[in-house]
Amino acid sequence: MLLSPASTSGSLPNHSFWGKFKGKKSDKESEYRDKQAQMALARQRLLTLAYGDMETVRMLPQSYAELEVVARDWTKPPPEAIFSLRVPTEFASLHASRLVSGPYIYLTGEDSYQIAIMGVQGLRVEIVSDAPPPPDEPPLNPRSPPPVTDMPATFNLELVPGQHIALETTVASADDVDMSRMEDGTVVDGLFWGKLCIVHSGDTHTLDFTGTRMNNPDITPEFLFDSKVMTKLTSAARPSSAKCHLSILAPAQQYCDVYLTVNPLWNLAMTWPPAENVEDQKYKYFLRVHPGGALEHFESEMVVTSLYYEASPDPAMVDPNEFIAPRNGFAMGFRDFLSHIMVVLDQLGMSLHARTNFINSNLHSFLAHKNIAYRFLSPTKIANAIDISVTASPCVFTRLFLIFRGISDDDLGLFAGAGEKEANTYNWRETVGWSENSKDTSMFRVLEISVWEIT
């Protein structure tokens, strides 16, 4: 007899071969699966506890005992206080509301509680008690008080014995330090008394000073420095650095060496990946370059898209007014400068991605100035500071070195004949020595983009 998938197995023996494929389910497995299905379909139900004008929201307990624990934990009533729970009929289930004629269902045990929560997604329970109301819950994100950077102060001075004057002044903190907090962040609150001691003997007046004493025999002991002021002076005296990014675009995968020769008047502050110092003021990169722009640096085992280095000149040779002047540069407002420099970089062959990264990387420095004066350096001047050589021939070099400085509104008037209008008509390609070969994908190309803010 032929059997099809639509036929039944009624004619097959009960203890035949086919019976071996019938799975066996235990009672525990079926109960576990039923429980999981119920939990998956169950929704979280919320409980609103109300006591007078105060309310709080919690998860709805499964039993009356748990509900009472939650309610007592919130209100914390004393042992002798009256305490009962009730549910308004409009919040209870329909079955429970039909059984009650009054406006409330008083919860007295497990049965009344289960009837009240049957079929409802949320429940409102009112607490009836003569206990004091629960304390206010602290806000989730309390706002800290604003910092106190200055406060009024009054000093009582005795000029001569028996003659007193009051000196009213304002005490200001250095570096906008919050005077209302201690070093560990603790808020200082209260009323404090201070004392100012001025010692005078005849016409000589002395005042104790807390600070940093310079350990230099050429400086008199009376010459004192504040440590915070010294830190600021050290940062201000530090010369600015030129930030340089060097990319290599090769037509095919090949090995090459890149050499950086730094002028003695310049100092190579840092390199990344780290360059090998082969001679005095000469550094080397041993790379394997790829057509997509990836650079494998063997010494550090790093793969990057550009080499980064910073160089700073001798501060004695830097004169901002001479480096950027109306005779060799242009000046304009901050917003005009951003749109203008994007057009200039486009004319110099930079892609949209490269131009955007350039602005994003230096926007913080540009934003610090209301007006900006700038210029691009010629390849000869760049090579006099940092010369680049590679072991690949032929090679096309494109070195874009932007120097800029912030100027005031008064100094902007000095650039009356070198403003945005004149800058838009200037051809920077001739200055930087730009060539059409920089776009030739069959050539070995080196692109260096440098920025130096002169301060």
Tab-separated table of C-alpha atoms in Angstrom, residues 2 6 9 26 93 98 121 173 177 183 187 211 247 263 267 288 327 339 353 361 363 374 424 441:
chain	number	residue	atom	x	y	z
A	2	LEU	CA	1.306	3.470	-0.918
A	6	ALA	CA	-1.641	13.335	3.819
A	9	SER	CA	-0.389	6.605	10.690
A	26	SER	CA	8.565	15.791	31.342
A	93	SER	CA	-10.934	46.197	38.739
A	98	ARG	CA	-19.390	46.026	41.449
A	121	GLN	CA	-2.459	47.564	34.603
A	173	SER	CA	40.175	84.599	44.027
A	177	VAL	CA	38.926	79.471	42.087
A	183	GLU	CA	40.221	71.312	48.092
A	187	VAL	CA	31.092	73.295	50.400
A	211	GLY	CA	54.324	82.215	47.812
A	247	SER	CA	51.238	62.204	3.488
A	263	ASN	CA	67.686	73.850	10.797
A	267	ASN	CA	63.831	72.233	17.280
A	288	ARG	CA	56.352	50.842	3.062
A	327	ARG	CA	53.337	93.501	2.229
A	339	SER	CA	35.187	80.656	4.147
A	353	HIS	CA	37.786	65.632	2.961
A	361	SER	CA	41.678	70.350	13.453
A	363	LEU	CA	39.153	75.581	14.415
A	374	TYR	CA	47.782	84.939	7.400
A	424	ASN	CA	40.365	86.586	-3.092
A	441	THR	CA	48.049	59.395	-9.797
